[in-house]
Short mmCIF file of C-alpha atoms and ligand atoms in Angstrom, two decimals:
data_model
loop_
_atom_site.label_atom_id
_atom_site.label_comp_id
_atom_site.label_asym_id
_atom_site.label_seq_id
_atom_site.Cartn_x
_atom_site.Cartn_y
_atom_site.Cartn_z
CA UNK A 1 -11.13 -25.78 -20.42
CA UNK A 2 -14.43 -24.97 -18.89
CA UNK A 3 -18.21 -25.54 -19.82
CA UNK A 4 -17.97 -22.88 -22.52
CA UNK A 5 -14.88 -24.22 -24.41
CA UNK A 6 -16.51 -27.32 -24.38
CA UNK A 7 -19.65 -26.74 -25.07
CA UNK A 8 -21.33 -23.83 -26.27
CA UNK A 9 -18.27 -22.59 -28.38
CA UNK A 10 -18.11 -25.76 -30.50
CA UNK A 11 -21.76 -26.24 -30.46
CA UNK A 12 -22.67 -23.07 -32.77
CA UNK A 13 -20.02 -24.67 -35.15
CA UNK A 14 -21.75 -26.85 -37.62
CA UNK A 15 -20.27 -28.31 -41.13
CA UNK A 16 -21.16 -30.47 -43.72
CA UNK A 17 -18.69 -33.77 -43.72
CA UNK A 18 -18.61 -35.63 -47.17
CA UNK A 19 -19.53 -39.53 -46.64
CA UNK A 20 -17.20 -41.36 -48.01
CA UNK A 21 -18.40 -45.30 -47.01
CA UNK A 22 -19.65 -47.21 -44.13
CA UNK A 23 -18.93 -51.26 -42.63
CA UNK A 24 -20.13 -54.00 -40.63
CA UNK A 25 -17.93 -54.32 -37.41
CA UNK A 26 -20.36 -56.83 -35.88
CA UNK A 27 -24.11 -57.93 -35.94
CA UNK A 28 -25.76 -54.58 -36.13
CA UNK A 29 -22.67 -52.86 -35.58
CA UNK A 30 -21.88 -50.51 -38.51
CA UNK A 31 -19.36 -47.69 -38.22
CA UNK A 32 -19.80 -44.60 -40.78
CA UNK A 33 -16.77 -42.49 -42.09
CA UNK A 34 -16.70 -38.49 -43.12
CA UNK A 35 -14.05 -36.82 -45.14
CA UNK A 36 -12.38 -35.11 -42.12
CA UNK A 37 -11.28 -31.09 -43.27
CA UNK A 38 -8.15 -29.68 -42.74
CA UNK A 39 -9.10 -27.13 -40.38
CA UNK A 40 -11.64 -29.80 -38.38
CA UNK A 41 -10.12 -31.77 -34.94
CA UNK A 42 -11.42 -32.10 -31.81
CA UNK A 43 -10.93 -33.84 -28.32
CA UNK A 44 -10.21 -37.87 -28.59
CA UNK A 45 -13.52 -38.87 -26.73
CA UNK A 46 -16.21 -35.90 -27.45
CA UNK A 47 -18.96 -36.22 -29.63
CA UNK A 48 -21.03 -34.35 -32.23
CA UNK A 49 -24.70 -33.51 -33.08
CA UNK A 50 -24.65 -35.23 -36.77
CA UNK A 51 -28.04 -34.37 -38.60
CA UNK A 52 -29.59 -35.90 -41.48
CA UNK A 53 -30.11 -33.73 -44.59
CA UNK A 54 -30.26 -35.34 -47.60
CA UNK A 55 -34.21 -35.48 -47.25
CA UNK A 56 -36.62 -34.02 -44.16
CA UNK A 57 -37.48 -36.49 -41.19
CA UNK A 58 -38.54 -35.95 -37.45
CA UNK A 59 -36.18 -35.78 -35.34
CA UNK A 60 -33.25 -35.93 -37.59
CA UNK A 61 -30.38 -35.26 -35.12
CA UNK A 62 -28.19 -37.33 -32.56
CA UNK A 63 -25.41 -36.92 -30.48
CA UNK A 64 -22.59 -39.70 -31.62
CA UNK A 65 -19.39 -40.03 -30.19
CA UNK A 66 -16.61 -39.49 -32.64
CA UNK A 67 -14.86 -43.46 -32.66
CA UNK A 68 -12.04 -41.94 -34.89
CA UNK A 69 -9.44 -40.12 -32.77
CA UNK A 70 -8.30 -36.73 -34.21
CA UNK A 71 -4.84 -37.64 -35.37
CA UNK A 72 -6.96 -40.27 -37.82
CA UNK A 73 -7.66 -38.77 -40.95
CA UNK A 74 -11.51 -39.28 -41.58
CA UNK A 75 -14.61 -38.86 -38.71
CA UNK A 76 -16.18 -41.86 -37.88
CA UNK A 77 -19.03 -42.38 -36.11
CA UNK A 78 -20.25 -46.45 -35.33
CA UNK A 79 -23.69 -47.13 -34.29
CA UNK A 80 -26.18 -50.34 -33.65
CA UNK A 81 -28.52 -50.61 -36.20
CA UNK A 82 -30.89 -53.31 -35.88
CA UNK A 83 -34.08 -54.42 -37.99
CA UNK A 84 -36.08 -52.43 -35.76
CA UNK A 85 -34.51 -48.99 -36.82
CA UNK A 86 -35.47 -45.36 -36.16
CA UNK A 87 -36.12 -43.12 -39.25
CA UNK A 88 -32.79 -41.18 -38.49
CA UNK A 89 -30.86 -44.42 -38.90
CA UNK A 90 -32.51 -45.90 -41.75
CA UNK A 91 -31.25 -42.16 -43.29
CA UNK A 92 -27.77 -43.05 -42.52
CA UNK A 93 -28.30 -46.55 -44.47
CA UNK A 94 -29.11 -44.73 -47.19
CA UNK A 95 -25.93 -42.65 -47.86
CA UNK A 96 -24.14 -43.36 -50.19
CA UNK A 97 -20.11 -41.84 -51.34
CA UNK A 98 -20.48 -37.99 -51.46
CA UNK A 99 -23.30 -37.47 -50.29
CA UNK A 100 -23.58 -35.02 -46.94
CA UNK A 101 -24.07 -35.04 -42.90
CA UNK A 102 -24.40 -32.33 -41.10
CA UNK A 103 -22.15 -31.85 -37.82
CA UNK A 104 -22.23 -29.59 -35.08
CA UNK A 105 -19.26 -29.72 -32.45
CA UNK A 106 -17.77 -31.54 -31.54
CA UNK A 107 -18.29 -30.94 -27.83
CA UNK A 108 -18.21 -32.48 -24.37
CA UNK A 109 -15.79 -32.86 -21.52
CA UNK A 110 -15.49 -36.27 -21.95
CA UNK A 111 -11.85 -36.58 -22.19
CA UNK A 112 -8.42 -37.27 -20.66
CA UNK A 113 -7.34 -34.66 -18.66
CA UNK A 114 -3.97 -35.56 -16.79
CA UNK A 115 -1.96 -38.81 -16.03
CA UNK A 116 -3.71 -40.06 -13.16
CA UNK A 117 -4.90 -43.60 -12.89
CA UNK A 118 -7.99 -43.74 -14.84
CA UNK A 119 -10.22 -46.27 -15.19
CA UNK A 120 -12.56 -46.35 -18.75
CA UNK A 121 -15.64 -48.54 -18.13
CA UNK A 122 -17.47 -49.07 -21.15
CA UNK A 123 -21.28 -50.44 -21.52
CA UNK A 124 -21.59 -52.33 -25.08
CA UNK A 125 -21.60 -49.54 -27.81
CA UNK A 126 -20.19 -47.08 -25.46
CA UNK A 127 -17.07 -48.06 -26.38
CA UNK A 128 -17.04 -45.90 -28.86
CA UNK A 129 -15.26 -42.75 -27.15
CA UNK A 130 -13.00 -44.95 -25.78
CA UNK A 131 -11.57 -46.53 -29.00
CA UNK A 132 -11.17 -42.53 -30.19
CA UNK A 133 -9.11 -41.92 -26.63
CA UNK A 134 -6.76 -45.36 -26.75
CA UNK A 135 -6.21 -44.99 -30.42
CA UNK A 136 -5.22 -40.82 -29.63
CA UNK A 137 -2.62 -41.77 -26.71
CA UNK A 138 -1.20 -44.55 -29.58
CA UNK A 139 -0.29 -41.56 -31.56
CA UNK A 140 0.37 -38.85 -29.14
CA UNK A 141 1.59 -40.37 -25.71
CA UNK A 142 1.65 -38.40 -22.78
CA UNK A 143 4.85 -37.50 -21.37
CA UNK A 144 4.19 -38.97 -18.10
CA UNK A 145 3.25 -42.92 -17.52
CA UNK A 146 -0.53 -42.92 -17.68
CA UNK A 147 -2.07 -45.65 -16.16
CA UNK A 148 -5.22 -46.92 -18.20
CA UNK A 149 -7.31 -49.74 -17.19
CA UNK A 150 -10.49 -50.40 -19.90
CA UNK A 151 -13.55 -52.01 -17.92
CA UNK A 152 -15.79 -53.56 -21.11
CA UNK A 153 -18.93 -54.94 -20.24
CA UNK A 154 -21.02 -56.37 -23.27
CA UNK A 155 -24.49 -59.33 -22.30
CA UNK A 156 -23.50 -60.56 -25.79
CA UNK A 157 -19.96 -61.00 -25.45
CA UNK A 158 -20.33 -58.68 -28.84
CA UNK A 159 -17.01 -56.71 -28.06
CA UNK A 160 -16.30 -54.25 -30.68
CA UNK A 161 -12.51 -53.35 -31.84
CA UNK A 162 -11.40 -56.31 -30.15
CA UNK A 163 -7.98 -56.55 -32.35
CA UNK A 164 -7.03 -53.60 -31.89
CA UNK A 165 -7.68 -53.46 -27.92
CA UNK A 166 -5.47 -56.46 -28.31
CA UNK A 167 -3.08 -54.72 -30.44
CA UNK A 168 -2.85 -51.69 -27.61
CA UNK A 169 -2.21 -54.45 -24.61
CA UNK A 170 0.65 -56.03 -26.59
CA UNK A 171 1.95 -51.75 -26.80
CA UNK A 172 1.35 -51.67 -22.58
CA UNK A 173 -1.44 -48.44 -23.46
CA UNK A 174 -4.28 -50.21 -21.85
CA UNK A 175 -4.91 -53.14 -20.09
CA UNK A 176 -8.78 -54.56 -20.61
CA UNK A 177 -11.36 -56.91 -18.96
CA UNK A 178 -14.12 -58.24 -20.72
CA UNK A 179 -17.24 -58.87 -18.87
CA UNK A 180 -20.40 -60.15 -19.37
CA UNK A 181 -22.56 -59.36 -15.97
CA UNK A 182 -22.95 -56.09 -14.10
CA UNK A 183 -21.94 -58.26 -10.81
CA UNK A 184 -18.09 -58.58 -12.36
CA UNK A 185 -18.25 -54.95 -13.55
CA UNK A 186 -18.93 -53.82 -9.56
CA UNK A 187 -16.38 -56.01 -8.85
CA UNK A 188 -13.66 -54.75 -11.45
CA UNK A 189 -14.70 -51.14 -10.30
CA UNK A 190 -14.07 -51.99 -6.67
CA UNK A 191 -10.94 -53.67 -7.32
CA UNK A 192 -9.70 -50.13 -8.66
CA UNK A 193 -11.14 -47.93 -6.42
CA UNK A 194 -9.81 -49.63 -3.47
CA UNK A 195 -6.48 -49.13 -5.15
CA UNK A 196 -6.98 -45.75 -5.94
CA UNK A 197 -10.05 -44.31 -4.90
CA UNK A 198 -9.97 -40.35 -5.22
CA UNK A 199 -6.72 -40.07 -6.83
CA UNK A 200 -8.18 -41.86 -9.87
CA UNK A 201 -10.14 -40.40 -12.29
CA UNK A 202 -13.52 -42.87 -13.47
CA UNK A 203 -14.86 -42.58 -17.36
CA UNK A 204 -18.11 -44.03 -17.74
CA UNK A 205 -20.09 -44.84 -21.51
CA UNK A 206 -22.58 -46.69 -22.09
CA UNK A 207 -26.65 -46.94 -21.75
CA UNK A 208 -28.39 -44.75 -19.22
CA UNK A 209 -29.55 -47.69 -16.50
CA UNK A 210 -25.55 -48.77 -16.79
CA UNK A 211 -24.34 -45.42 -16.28
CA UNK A 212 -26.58 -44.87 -13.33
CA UNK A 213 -25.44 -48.34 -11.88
CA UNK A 214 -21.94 -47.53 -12.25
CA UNK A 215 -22.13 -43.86 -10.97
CA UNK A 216 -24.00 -45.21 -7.56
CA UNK A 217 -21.31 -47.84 -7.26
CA UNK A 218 -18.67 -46.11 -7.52
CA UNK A 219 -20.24 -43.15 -5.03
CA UNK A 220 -20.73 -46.08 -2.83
CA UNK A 221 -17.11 -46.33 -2.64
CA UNK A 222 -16.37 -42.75 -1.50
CA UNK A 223 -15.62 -41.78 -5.10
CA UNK A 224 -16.15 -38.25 -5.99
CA UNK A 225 -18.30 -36.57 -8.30
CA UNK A 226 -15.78 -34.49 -9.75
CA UNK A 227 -13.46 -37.54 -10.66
CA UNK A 228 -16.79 -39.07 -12.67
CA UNK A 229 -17.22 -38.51 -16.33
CA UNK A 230 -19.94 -39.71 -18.09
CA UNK A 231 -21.21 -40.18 -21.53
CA UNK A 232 -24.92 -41.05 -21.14
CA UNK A 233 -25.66 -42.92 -24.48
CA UNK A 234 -29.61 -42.39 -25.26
CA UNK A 235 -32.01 -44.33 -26.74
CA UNK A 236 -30.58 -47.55 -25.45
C1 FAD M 301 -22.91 -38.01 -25.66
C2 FAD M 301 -23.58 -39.12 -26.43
C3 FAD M 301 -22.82 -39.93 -27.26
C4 FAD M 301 -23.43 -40.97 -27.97
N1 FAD M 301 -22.66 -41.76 -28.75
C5 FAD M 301 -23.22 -42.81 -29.41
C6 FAD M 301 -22.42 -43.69 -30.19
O1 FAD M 301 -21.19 -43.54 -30.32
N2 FAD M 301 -23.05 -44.72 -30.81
C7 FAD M 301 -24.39 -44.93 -30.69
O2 FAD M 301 -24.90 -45.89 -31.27
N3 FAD M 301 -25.16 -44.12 -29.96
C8 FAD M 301 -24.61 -43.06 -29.31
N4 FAD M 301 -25.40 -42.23 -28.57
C9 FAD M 301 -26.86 -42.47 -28.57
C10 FAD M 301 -27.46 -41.95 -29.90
O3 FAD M 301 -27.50 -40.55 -29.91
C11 FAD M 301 -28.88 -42.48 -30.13
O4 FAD M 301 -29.73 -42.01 -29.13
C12 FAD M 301 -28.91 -44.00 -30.15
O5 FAD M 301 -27.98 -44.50 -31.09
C13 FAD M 301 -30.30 -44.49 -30.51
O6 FAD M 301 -30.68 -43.93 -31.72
P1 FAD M 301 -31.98 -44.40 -32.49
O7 FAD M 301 -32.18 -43.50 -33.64
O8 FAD M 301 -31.91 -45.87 -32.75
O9 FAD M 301 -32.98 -44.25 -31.31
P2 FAD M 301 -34.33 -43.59 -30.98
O10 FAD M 301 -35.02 -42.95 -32.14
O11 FAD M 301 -34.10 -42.80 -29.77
O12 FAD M 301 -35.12 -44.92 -30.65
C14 FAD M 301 -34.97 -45.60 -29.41
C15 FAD M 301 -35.30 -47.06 -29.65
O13 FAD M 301 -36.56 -47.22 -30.33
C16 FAD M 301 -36.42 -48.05 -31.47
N5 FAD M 301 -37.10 -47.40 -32.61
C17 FAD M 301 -37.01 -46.11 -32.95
N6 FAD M 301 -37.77 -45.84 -34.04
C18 FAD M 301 -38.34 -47.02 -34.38
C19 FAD M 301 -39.21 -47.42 -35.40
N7 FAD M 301 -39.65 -46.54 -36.31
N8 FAD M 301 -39.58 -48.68 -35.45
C20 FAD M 301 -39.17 -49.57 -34.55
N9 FAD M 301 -38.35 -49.28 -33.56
C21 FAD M 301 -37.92 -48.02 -33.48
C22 FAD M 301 -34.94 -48.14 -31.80
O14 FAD M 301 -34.59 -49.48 -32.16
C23 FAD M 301 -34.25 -47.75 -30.50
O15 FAD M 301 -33.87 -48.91 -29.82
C24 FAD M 301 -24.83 -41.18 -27.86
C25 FAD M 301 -25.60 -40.34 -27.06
C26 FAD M 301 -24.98 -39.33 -26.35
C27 FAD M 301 -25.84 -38.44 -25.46
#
């Protein structure tokens, strides 16, 4: 699959998804769910442009990654939402059952590609892809062994989905580290990368400044662009 099938394909695609309800998962952690349609699946880990439409506001899209995985049967997107909110989130507080979102996607090459060791490091919210890819390989495991080791660094010790992370180690999918400094996350990605430098493949989500301190970490350890996917989350 290449940047087209990836990318500009799915982006000219846009629907409107049905709300159906949204949660609390934590302290300014609420998670939104969309009627999912028949004919609608994509990639456990992209994302999609959702825009607001039930009334007109500036700048009334954003890229969310999709923390359902496909085999799930509703799309759900979970977001921080503090007191301090943008006008595009307070819109999402507002919806209420049936009312519509508008989705284009969903896109990105931010996905599992083979069964090489692979290391997910995820910065606070940015596990949200994540969640989408664990839960997917629950469902559909690859063939192969696939080796998955979850890096989750949250300041707050705030760590979303925590049962069921816990539920996936008991199920040998995933083993996971929780850490609360960026020293232990350079350590945790060292640890690996030693281990399996270039024939491991490095997922990164989170905050820009994290990504950026991940990405020159891990180059600092001989490990290659290409075997580097990131998710970028802005705004945080
Ligand atoms: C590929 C990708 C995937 C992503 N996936 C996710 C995801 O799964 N979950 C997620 O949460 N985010 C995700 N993001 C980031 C997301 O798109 C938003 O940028 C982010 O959630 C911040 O949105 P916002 O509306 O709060 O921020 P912005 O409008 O960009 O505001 C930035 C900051 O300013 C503050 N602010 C904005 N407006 C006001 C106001 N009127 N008054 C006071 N303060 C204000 C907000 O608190 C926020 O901290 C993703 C981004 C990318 C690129």
């Amino acid at each position: 699959m290449g940047f087209f099938q990836d990318n500009l394909v799915p982006f000219f695609k846009k629907r409107e998804l049905q709300f159906i309800e949204s949660y609390k998962e934590a302290d300014d952690v609420y998670s939104f769910v969309f009627a999912k349609e028949e004919d609608l699946t994509w990639k456990a880990g992209q994302y999609g442009l959702f825009s607001i439409t039930h009334k007109s506001i500036n700048n009334g899209t954003r890229p969310f990654s999709i923390s359902s995985a496909p085999d799930e049967d509703a799309v759900r997107i979970t977001t921080r939402i503090g007191e301090q909110r943008s006008e595009f989130k307070s819109s999402l507080m507002e919806l209420t059952p049936g009312m519509k979102i508008m989705m284009r996607g969903p896109v990105g090459p931010f996905y599992l590609r083979d069964n090489s060791p692979t290391l997910l490091i995820a910065g606070g919210i940015g596990i949200t892809p994540f969640r989408s890819i664990l839960r997917q390989l629950e469902t559909a495991p690859n063939e192969a062994e696939t080796r998955i080791h979850l890096l989750y660094l949250d300041g707050n010790r705030d760590y979303l989905f925590k049962d069921e992370l816990a539920d996936m180690e008991k199920r040998a999918l995933v083993s996971v580290t929780y850490l609360d400094s960026r020293d232990e996350l350079h350590q945790g990605i060292q640890k690996f990368s030693a281990l399996h430098k270039n024939n491991g493949k490095y997922y990164v989500a989170g905050p820009k400044a994290m990504i950026e301190s991940v990405t020159s970490c891990l180059q600092s350890d001989q490990v290659s662009k290409q075997n580097i996917k990131k998710d970028a989350f802005s705004g945080y």
